[in-house]
Amino acid sequence: KHGSRRPFPSRVSRRCGPVAKEFAVRAMSIPWMPRETGSRFHKPHEMGDAVTMYLLSTALAGGFLSREDGKRPSWFGRMHLAPVSALTPDLQEHLASVCHVVCTKVRQEATSEPGQRSGVSAISGSARPATARQAALLSARVMWRALFAAAAIKAPGVSHKAIPVLFMCASASLLQAARRLLAEVWNEAQLQFSSRMNRYRNMKSRPPWSVLENLEYQTFGANYSFGLRDPAAQQAPAGTKPASNLQDWLEEVLALRFLVDWLSASIQDGQDFIDQSTRRIMRRPPPKVKPADSVIAQQLQALKEKSVDSFAMMWADDAELRGIASLSTRLLDGLEGPSSAQFAATIAGQILLAVWKGVHPLLAHYATMGIQRISESHSAAGVLVPPGLQEEDEVASQTALFNRIADSYAPPSQETQELTHALPRGVVFVIIKVQATFRGYMFRSRHFNRARSIAMYCKAVKWPLADPYAEDAEVGRELERKKRRKKAKKVNPDLLDEEIAEFQPSVSKYLGGEPGATAGGRSRGNLSASATNLGASQRTMVPSSMSMTASTDMTGTMERRAAWPMPTADHRACADLFALYMYDMYRRRELTRMWSTLCAAYERGMDAFAALLEKNPALKPMLESISAQLKRGSVVGYDKAFIAKTSSQQPAQPQGRIKPSDADLFKTARRKSVTKGGPGDPGAAAYPSARGAAGSTGAAAADATGPPTATQGAAAPPTATMLPAAAGLPTVRPDEKGNDADITGEYLTTYLKEMDGDDSQFKDISPSVIPLSTGTSPRREPPHEFLLKQEAGGGPSKAPRGSITAGSDSPGVGLRGLQERQASASDLGATGRQATPKKPRLDVPFCLSRLQPIWLPIKAHRFAAYRAKVLQLLPQRVLQQYIEFEKQGQYAACIKLLESATPGSLNVLSPATLVNGKPLLVETVFQLIVGYSGLCLKNQQGPVAVKLITQVLDNMSLALRDLHPGHRTVLEAYLFDTALSVCYYMASDISLSDRAESFFQQASERYLKLNHINRYCKCCIRAATVLHGQGSRSEAEYYTQQAMLKLTDAPVSSLLVVCYHNLAVHTLVQQRVADAVAHTRSYVALLRQLPKLGGSWMQHLDNTQWLTLKVQELWPQYQTQAGMREPQIVEDGGEVLRQWSR
């Protein structure tokens, strides 16, 4: 029977014999391979198994290395495999077709989300791969297993029983090589694309392909003996790329990570098959499977059970994948002849190359994402960021921390070497011994189950054999045993009773019987003597039996201890000590690195501050003050030096009743408008957009100064019940548990009591930012007439009370219009009469100069109520001085007087002396300062407003320390949004304008944290308007698009109209006429779906539409005059302009 196992042909033996022997030696260093099983691979009769593993492992390695042949020097021609040209023409044609099908299938799996594809799993209920990478891994596993089984059976002398174990061995050898190459490639990439070794290297370096080829050959060829030829000895044709780049190296890293996960899953698949096969051979019942519910699922389960016995057919729910695997195996089944094993390896390598071709788009995508994570600072620091995967893939991957493993193979640092040399000699040996014991324990716990599965399977299938003829001899001995079996004697029932009556048992001499006694010649004396001898012999045998038992137990114990060294508590304690020691060394190095970084940053900061002091000597007094405070803090303590103690006694209540509405500064003749939104709506009434008269009131600052972009709201009148309460308000520290954005419990109850139930600050606003039309709305005029009057200096004929247009700034005029009006007014005062206006020339530059985005201001929240509350907290002697400072516009002095408030110091601009435990009073003062900033802007005191808001932002973090985290987030967002509004009105202040984008980032971050989408969108529009005025048109367009994206799923609102309008303005000033026309048509279509809006706002929208369509009409002529290429022609605009002209 064993004679049918013919050896390899001499030609194959000469070619692969020495290499296969070396491969067998190195391939058997597999942790889970039993020693007896692995040693039999070196037998001459098992050489076919080693050659099979060598050929097919080389085929997979060749497919991996050759995935980019053509772009780089070719690898497949330098493999120890039969060339593809040696195949017959028809076989080459079939191979090309199969490779095309395989590549298409794998690429489909790797480039599309599995959840979007419906298949058999939707009916059977089985789990589909969660990501595209896992789907590609499943396809690769199925193809590798099918190709290995179909190609291995072609090798002479290879039994089908050996294929699962050979498959696992080949995968394990490739897995070790892939892990080692991954570490070496990543370490080399750190050197090639960073300035760690050469300061001229960076992310754009182009190392030659020979660097990467040398690493691949040293790992796969020199170290693991796969069939690779030395690139230095055999040059390959050059590819289309003369040198590699960072993209190629990251793709190599990602491909190796894919290969490691592929091979790890393949080994587990082989173990599962071996466990099932062992149970069937040993006649153990298979694990119970829950019966399927549907008929189709039952049919699929039956089909799966039929394929269990076939190792080549790995079950997959994807019928298309199973068909492609079956097609590939049929191509290999057609090979015949002595060289079929060589040709099968070549065909398998080409099909595996097609698998890698299909995976390439996925690798390129992750490599591109990895490059985006790497910056020039990483390259300069010499530490590149490893390319990442999706979260599900990263968790399931076997190479999640490959970069740290690669770093562990780098040379030890100088600190580690110093610590190691400083250790006593005995400690080093103890650490090494403990580490080796612990590593051995981990080694056994990881691989024991797999080693047991391999041993049980090899024992069950009787493979591999120690003797090539052992199987035949065992069969012969079994036949002889069957022949020698005695046939059972037939019992004669007639003589059975006599035999039983005369029967005498024979007792063995080892049990006390006589050696020469016969069964019939025994007497009672003999029996008694036998009993005596039996007792003596038993007494004699007892010690020897005990000694034998003890020796047996000792031998068994020694064998068990030798085979399985179990760790003790001492070992575990030493291992814990060693782990703690290594962790301390790691932390020491990290702390040293952090300290050096902080020192370098401190030095750079001191240098920058020294340069600043040289440029601005006025900063020296401030520096001296800070130095004095630091010296005092070092003596008495920093808490005492910077935070003053507050008295525990309750301040006396103010006498009398104060009516702040009767003060001259806050008296107004304007009629309060009706509010629709809540008082907490930042889009309700707004900041004063112009410099009005100096005697405006607090109500004007709260509700009459806002533009028509927001719903006007009247401030709540002061009441006599607004006492300084809040004394018993609980103080909430930031370190309290819970959601920071949620304000509940006693804090919210106290806040609502103080605010008369108004919690609008903690809610999002309405998207209706443009008021509806009323009876006082101005009449809409044709845009060309309106623009002509505006150009002549007359402005709009009529404007509603309290609107921006009535003050100085309409939604379409902006600050430039205000400046032009002031300039025209000054010219009129100088000449005594107004000159006859000259009709402007209607061309593209004129239209572009008239375009302005809509500004959505922010209002001071409950200004009059907060002011009345603050005035009640001041003593009578300080109150009169406070009102005098208000009349003079000295608002900073007013805040300074709050240090004399009865509850304690409320000067938030000096947080060191601020009262503790009064968070609502602190918020009141901040709201008061916001209102004062608005009055400064209205009264043409812009620098004062800038100074106020700057001091607020500088001291905000410390002054808000007692507020609830959610309340603090709301107030911080409001203050940063206010600063952004001041940047709009004070565009001439360069230092404040440079911080506008920072203000927007801080405010928008907090709005998103609070989930206030409409507030966030309004903040984006404000920031875009500020950037538009600064000339940053593309950034303004980007921020406006961010607001519009947030409103994609929201219903139609005036906020969305403003987004499209401002986008039209931003794109038109960038000379993108087609985009501007599209945005204009969008907001015009939205206006048709909304109620009639305010007249001044509709006038601005009409003007922008007319200007856009006029620019569209004049654009071809303007391009010709300006010498621009490719004129943009936008249709359907002339008809609308003709209607406006009529």
CSV table of N, CA and C in Angstrom, one decimal, residues 513-621:
chain,number,residue,atom,x,y,z
A,513,GLY,N,-0.9,-19.9,45.8
A,513,GLY,CA,-1.1,-21.3,45.4
A,513,GLY,C,0.2,-22.0,45.2
A,514,GLU,N,0.1,-23.3,45.3
A,514,GLU,CA,1.3,-24.2,45.2
A,514,GLU,C,1.7,-24.3,43.7
A,515,PRO,N,3.0,-24.3,43.4
A,515,PRO,CA,3.4,-24.3,42.0
A,515,PRO,C,3.1,-25.6,41.3
A,516,GLY,N,3.2,-26.8,42.0
A,516,GLY,CA,3.0,-28.1,41.4
A,516,GLY,C,1.7,-28.7,41.6
A,517,ALA,N,0.8,-28.0,42.3
A,517,ALA,CA,-0.5,-28.6,42.6
A,517,ALA,C,-1.4,-28.5,41.4
A,518,THR,N,-2.2,-29.5,41.3
A,518,THR,CA,-3.1,-29.6,40.2
A,518,THR,C,-4.5,-29.3,40.8
A,519,ALA,N,-5.4,-29.2,39.9
A,519,ALA,CA,-6.8,-28.7,40.2
A,519,ALA,C,-7.5,-29.8,41.0
A,520,GLY,N,-7.2,-31.1,40.7
A,520,GLY,CA,-8.0,-32.2,41.4
A,520,GLY,C,-7.3,-32.7,42.6
A,521,GLY,N,-6.0,-32.5,42.8
A,521,GLY,CA,-5.3,-33.1,43.9
A,521,GLY,C,-5.1,-32.2,45.1
A,522,ARG,N,-5.9,-31.3,45.3
A,522,ARG,CA,-5.8,-30.3,46.5
A,522,ARG,C,-6.5,-30.9,47.7
A,523,SER,N,-6.0,-30.6,48.9
A,523,SER,CA,-6.7,-31.0,50.1
A,523,SER,C,-6.9,-29.8,51.0
A,524,ARG,N,-7.6,-30.0,52.1
A,524,ARG,CA,-7.8,-28.8,53.0
A,524,ARG,C,-6.5,-28.4,53.6
A,525,GLY,N,-5.7,-29.3,54.0
A,525,GLY,CA,-4.4,-28.9,54.5
A,525,GLY,C,-3.6,-28.1,53.5
A,526,ASN,N,-3.6,-28.6,52.4
A,526,ASN,CA,-2.9,-27.8,51.3
A,526,ASN,C,-3.5,-26.4,51.2
A,527,LEU,N,-4.9,-26.4,51.4
A,527,LEU,CA,-5.5,-25.1,51.2
A,527,LEU,C,-5.1,-24.1,52.4
A,528,SER,N,-5.1,-24.7,53.6
A,528,SER,CA,-4.7,-23.9,54.7
A,528,SER,C,-3.2,-23.4,54.6
A,529,ALA,N,-2.4,-24.4,54.1
A,529,ALA,CA,-1.0,-24.0,53.9
A,529,ALA,C,-0.9,-22.9,52.9
A,530,SER,N,-1.7,-23.1,51.9
A,530,SER,CA,-1.7,-22.1,50.9
A,530,SER,C,-2.1,-20.7,51.4
A,531,ALA,N,-3.1,-20.8,52.3
A,531,ALA,CA,-3.5,-19.5,52.9
A,531,ALA,C,-2.4,-18.9,53.8
A,532,THR,N,-1.7,-19.8,54.5
A,532,THR,CA,-0.5,-19.2,55.3
A,532,THR,C,0.5,-18.6,54.4
A,533,ASN,N,0.9,-19.4,53.3
A,533,ASN,CA,1.8,-18.8,52.4
A,533,ASN,C,1.4,-17.5,51.7
A,534,LEU,N,0.0,-17.5,51.5
A,534,LEU,CA,-0.5,-16.3,50.9
A,534,LEU,C,-0.3,-15.1,51.8
A,535,GLY,N,-0.6,-15.3,53.2
A,535,GLY,CA,-0.4,-14.1,54.1
A,535,GLY,C,1.0,-13.7,54.1
A,536,ALA,N,1.9,-14.7,54.2
A,536,ALA,CA,3.4,-14.3,54.2
A,536,ALA,C,3.8,-13.6,53.0
A,537,SER,N,3.4,-14.1,51.9
A,537,SER,CA,3.8,-13.5,50.6
A,537,SER,C,3.2,-12.1,50.5
A,538,GLN,N,2.0,-11.9,51.0
A,538,GLN,CA,1.4,-10.6,51.0
A,538,GLN,C,2.2,-9.6,51.9
A,539,ARG,N,2.6,-10.1,53.1
A,539,ARG,CA,3.4,-9.2,53.9
A,539,ARG,C,4.8,-8.9,53.3
A,540,THR,N,5.3,-9.9,52.6
A,540,THR,CA,6.6,-9.6,52.0
A,540,THR,C,6.4,-8.7,50.8
A,541,MET,N,5.3,-8.7,50.2
A,541,MET,CA,5.2,-7.9,48.9
A,541,MET,C,4.7,-6.5,49.3
A,542,VAL,N,4.3,-6.2,50.5
A,542,VAL,CA,3.8,-4.9,50.8
A,542,VAL,C,4.8,-3.8,50.6
A,543,PRO,N,6.0,-4.0,51.3
A,543,PRO,CA,7.0,-2.9,51.1
A,543,PRO,C,7.4,-2.7,49.7
A,544,SER,N,7.6,-3.7,49.0
A,544,SER,CA,8.1,-3.6,47.6
A,544,SER,C,7.0,-2.8,46.8
A,545,SER,N,5.7,-3.1,47.1
A,545,SER,CA,4.6,-2.5,46.3
A,545,SER,C,4.6,-1.0,46.7
A,546,MET,N,4.8,-0.7,48.0
A,546,MET,CA,4.8,0.7,48.3
A,546,MET,C,6.0,1.5,47.7
A,547,SER,N,7.1,0.8,47.7
A,547,SER,CA,8.3,1.5,47.1
A,547,SER,C,8.1,1.7,45.6
A,548,MET,N,7.5,0.6,45.0
A,548,MET,CA,7.2,0.8,43.6
A,548,MET,C,6.2,1.9,43.3
A,549,THR,N,5.2,2.0,44.2
A,549,THR,CA,4.2,3.1,44.0
A,549,THR,C,4.9,4.5,44.2
A,550,ALA,N,5.7,4.5,45.2
A,550,ALA,CA,6.4,5.8,45.5
A,550,ALA,C,7.3,6.2,44.4
A,551,SER,N,8.0,5.2,43.9
A,551,SER,CA,8.9,5.5,42.8
A,551,SER,C,8.2,5.9,41.5
A,552,THR,N,7.0,5.2,41.3
A,552,THR,CA,6.2,5.6,40.1
A,552,THR,C,5.7,7.0,40.3
A,553,ASP,N,5.2,7.3,41.5
A,553,ASP,CA,4.6,8.6,41.6
A,553,ASP,C,5.7,9.7,41.5
A,554,MET,N,6.9,9.4,42.0
A,554,MET,CA,8.0,10.4,41.9
A,554,MET,C,8.4,10.6,40.4
A,555,THR,N,8.4,9.4,39.7
A,555,THR,CA,8.8,9.5,38.3
A,555,THR,C,7.8,10.3,37.5
A,556,GLY,N,6.5,10.0,37.8
A,556,GLY,CA,5.4,10.7,37.1
A,556,GLY,C,5.5,12.2,37.4
A,557,THR,N,5.7,12.5,38.7
A,557,THR,CA,5.8,13.9,39.1
A,557,THR,C,7.0,14.6,38.4
A,558,MET,N,8.1,13.9,38.3
A,558,MET,CA,9.3,14.5,37.7
A,558,MET,C,9.0,14.8,36.2
A,559,GLU,N,8.3,13.7,35.6
A,559,GLU,CA,8.0,13.9,34.2
A,559,GLU,C,7.0,15.1,34.0
A,560,ARG,N,6.0,15.2,34.8
A,560,ARG,CA,5.1,16.3,34.7
A,560,ARG,C,5.8,17.6,34.9
A,561,ARG,N,6.6,17.6,35.9
A,561,ARG,CA,7.3,18.9,36.1
A,561,ARG,C,8.3,19.3,35.0
A,562,ALA,N,8.9,18.3,34.4
A,562,ALA,CA,9.7,18.5,33.3
A,562,ALA,C,9.0,18.9,32.0
A,563,ALA,N,7.8,18.4,31.9
A,563,ALA,CA,7.0,18.7,30.7
A,563,ALA,C,6.3,20.0,30.8
A,564,TRP,N,5.7,20.3,32.0
A,564,TRP,CA,4.9,21.5,32.1
A,564,TRP,C,5.3,22.2,33.4
A,565,PRO,N,6.3,23.1,33.2
A,565,PRO,CA,6.7,23.9,34.4
A,565,PRO,C,5.7,25.0,34.7
A,566,MET,N,5.0,24.7,35.8
A,566,MET,CA,3.9,25.6,36.3
A,566,MET,C,4.5,26.8,37.1
A,567,PRO,N,4.1,28.0,36.8
A,567,PRO,CA,4.7,29.1,37.6
A,567,PRO,C,4.1,29.2,39.0
A,568,THR,N,4.9,29.6,40.0
A,568,THR,CA,4.5,29.7,41.3
A,568,THR,C,4.2,31.2,41.7
A,569,ALA,N,3.7,31.4,42.9
A,569,ALA,CA,3.4,32.7,43.3
A,569,ALA,C,4.7,33.6,43.3
A,570,ASP,N,5.9,33.0,43.6
A,570,ASP,CA,7.1,33.7,43.6
A,570,ASP,C,7.4,34.2,42.2
A,571,HIS,N,7.2,33.3,41.2
A,571,HIS,CA,7.4,33.7,39.9
A,571,HIS,C,6.5,34.8,39.4
A,572,ARG,N,5.3,34.8,39.8
A,572,ARG,CA,4.4,35.8,39.4
A,572,ARG,C,4.8,37.2,40.1
A,573,ALA,N,5.2,37.1,41.4
A,573,ALA,CA,5.6,38.3,42.1
A,573,ALA,C,6.8,38.9,41.4
A,574,CYS,N,7.8,38.1,41.0
A,574,CYS,CA,9.0,38.6,40.3
A,574,CYS,C,8.6,39.1,39.0
A,575,ALA,N,7.7,38.5,38.3
A,575,ALA,CA,7.2,39.0,37.0
A,575,ALA,C,6.6,40.4,37.2
A,576,ASP,N,5.7,40.5,38.2
A,576,ASP,CA,5.1,41.8,38.5
A,576,ASP,C,6.2,42.9,38.8
A,577,LEU,N,7.2,42.5,39.6
A,577,LEU,CA,8.3,43.4,39.9
A,577,LEU,C,9.0,43.8,38.7
A,578,PHE,N,9.3,42.9,37.8
A,578,PHE,CA,10.0,43.2,36.6
A,578,PHE,C,9.2,44.1,35.7
A,579,ALA,N,7.9,43.8,35.6
A,579,ALA,CA,7.0,44.7,34.8
A,579,ALA,C,6.9,46.1,35.4
A,580,LEU,N,6.9,46.2,36.7
A,580,LEU,CA,6.8,47.5,37.3
A,580,LEU,C,8.2,48.3,37.1
A,581,TYR,N,9.2,47.5,37.2
A,581,TYR,CA,10.6,48.1,36.9
A,581,TYR,C,10.6,48.7,35.5
A,582,MET,N,10.2,47.9,34.5
A,582,MET,CA,10.3,48.4,33.1
A,582,MET,C,9.3,49.5,32.9
A,583,TYR,N,8.2,49.5,33.6
A,583,TYR,CA,7.2,50.6,33.4
A,583,TYR,C,7.8,51.9,34.0
A,584,ASP,N,8.5,51.8,35.2
A,584,ASP,CA,9.1,52.9,35.8
A,584,ASP,C,10.2,53.5,34.9
A,585,MET,N,10.9,52.6,34.2
A,585,MET,CA,12.0,53.1,33.3
A,585,MET,C,11.3,53.9,32.1
A,586,TYR,N,10.2,53.3,31.6
A,586,TYR,CA,9.5,54.0,30.5
A,586,TYR,C,9.0,55.3,31.0
A,587,ARG,N,8.4,55.4,32.1
A,587,ARG,CA,7.8,56.7,32.6
A,587,ARG,C,9.0,57.7,32.9
A,588,ARG,N,10.1,57.2,33.3
A,588,ARG,CA,11.2,58.1,33.6
A,588,ARG,C,11.7,58.7,32.2
A,589,ARG,N,11.7,57.9,31.2
A,589,ARG,CA,12.1,58.5,29.9
A,589,ARG,C,11.1,59.4,29.4
A,590,GLU,N,9.8,59.1,29.6
A,590,GLU,CA,8.8,60.0,29.1
A,590,GLU,C,8.8,61.3,29.8
A,591,LEU,N,9.0,61.3,31.2
A,591,LEU,CA,9.0,62.5,31.9
A,591,LEU,C,10.3,63.3,31.5
A,592,THR,N,11.4,62.7,31.3
A,592,THR,CA,12.6,63.4,30.8
A,592,THR,C,12.3,64.1,29.5
A,593,ARG,N,11.6,63.4,28.6
A,593,ARG,CA,11.3,64.0,27.3
A,593,ARG,C,10.3,65.2,27.5
A,594,MET,N,9.3,65.0,28.4
A,594,MET,CA,8.4,66.1,28.6
A,594,MET,C,9.1,67.3,29.2
A,595,TRP,N,10.0,67.1,30.1
A,595,TRP,CA,10.7,68.2,30.8
A,595,TRP,C,11.6,68.9,29.8
A,596,SER,N,12.3,68.2,28.9
A,596,SER,CA,13.1,68.9,27.9
A,596,SER,C,12.2,69.7,27.0
A,597,THR,N,11.0,69.2,26.6
A,597,THR,CA,10.1,69.9,25.7
A,597,THR,C,9.7,71.2,26.4
A,598,LEU,N,9.3,71.1,27.7
A,598,LEU,CA,8.8,72.3,28.4
A,598,LEU,C,9.9,73.3,28.6
A,599,CYS,N,11.1,72.8,28.8
A,599,CYS,CA,12.3,73.7,29.0
A,599,CYS,C,12.5,74.5,27.6
A,600,ALA,N,12.5,73.7,26.5
A,600,ALA,CA,12.7,74.4,25.3
A,600,ALA,C,11.6,75.4,25.0
A,601,ALA,N,10.3,75.0,25.3
A,601,ALA,CA,9.2,75.9,25.1
A,601,ALA,C,9.4,77.2,26.0
A,602,TYR,N,9.8,77.0,27.2
A,602,TYR,CA,10.0,78.1,28.1
A,602,TYR,C,11.1,79.0,27.5
A,603,GLU,N,12.2,78.5,27.0
A,603,GLU,CA,13.3,79.3,26.5
A,603,GLU,C,12.8,80.1,25.3
A,604,ARG,N,12.0,79.4,24.4
A,604,ARG,CA,11.5,80.1,23.2
A,604,ARG,C,10.5,81.2,23.6
A,605,GLY,N,9.7,80.9,24.7
A,605,GLY,CA,8.7,81.9,25.1
A,605,GLY,C,9.5,83.1,25.7
A,606,MET,N,10.5,82.9,26.5
A,606,MET,CA,11.3,84.0,27.1
A,606,MET,C,12.0,84.8,26.0
A,607,ASP,N,12.5,84.1,25.0
A,607,ASP,CA,13.1,84.9,23.9
A,607,ASP,C,12.1,85.8,23.2
A,608,ALA,N,10.9,85.2,22.9
A,608,ALA,CA,9.9,86.0,22.3
A,608,ALA,C,9.4,87.2,23.1
A,609,PHE,N,9.3,86.9,24.5
A,609,PHE,CA,8.9,88.0,25.3
A,609,PHE,C,10.0,89.1,25.4
A,610,ALA,N,11.2,88.7,25.4
A,610,ALA,CA,12.3,89.6,25.4
A,610,ALA,C,12.3,90.5,24.2
A,611,ALA,N,12.1,89.9,23.0
A,611,ALA,CA,11.9,90.7,21.8
A,611,ALA,C,10.8,91.6,21.9
A,612,LEU,N,9.7,91.2,22.5
A,612,LEU,CA,8.5,92.0,22.6
A,612,LEU,C,8.8,93.2,23.5
A,613,LEU,N,9.5,93.0,24.6
A,613,LEU,CA,9.9,94.1,25.5
A,613,LEU,C,10.8,95.1,24.8
A,614,GLU,N,11.6,94.6,23.9
A,614,GLU,CA,12.5,95.6,23.2
A,614,GLU,C,11.7,96.4,22.2
A,615,LYS,N,10.7,95.8,21.6
A,615,LYS,CA,9.8,96.6,20.7
A,615,LYS,C,8.9,97.5,21.4
A,616,ASN,N,8.4,97.2,22.6
A,616,ASN,CA,7.4,97.9,23.3
A,616,ASN,C,7.8,98.1,24.8
A,617,PRO,N,8.5,99.2,25.1
A,617,PRO,CA,9.0,99.4,26.4
A,617,PRO,C,7.9,99.7,27.4
A,618,ALA,N,6.7,100.0,26.9
A,618,ALA,CA,5.6,100.2,27.9
A,618,ALA,C,5.1,99.0,28.6
A,619,LEU,N,5.6,97.8,28.2
A,619,LEU,CA,5.2,96.6,28.9
A,619,LEU,C,6.1,96.3,30.2
A,620,LYS,N,7.1,97.1,30.4
A,620,LYS,CA,8.0,96.9,31.5
A,620,LYS,C,7.3,97.1,32.9
A,621,PRO,N,6.4,98.1,33.0
A,621,PRO,CA,5.7,98.2,34.3
A,621,PRO,C,4.8,97.0,34.6
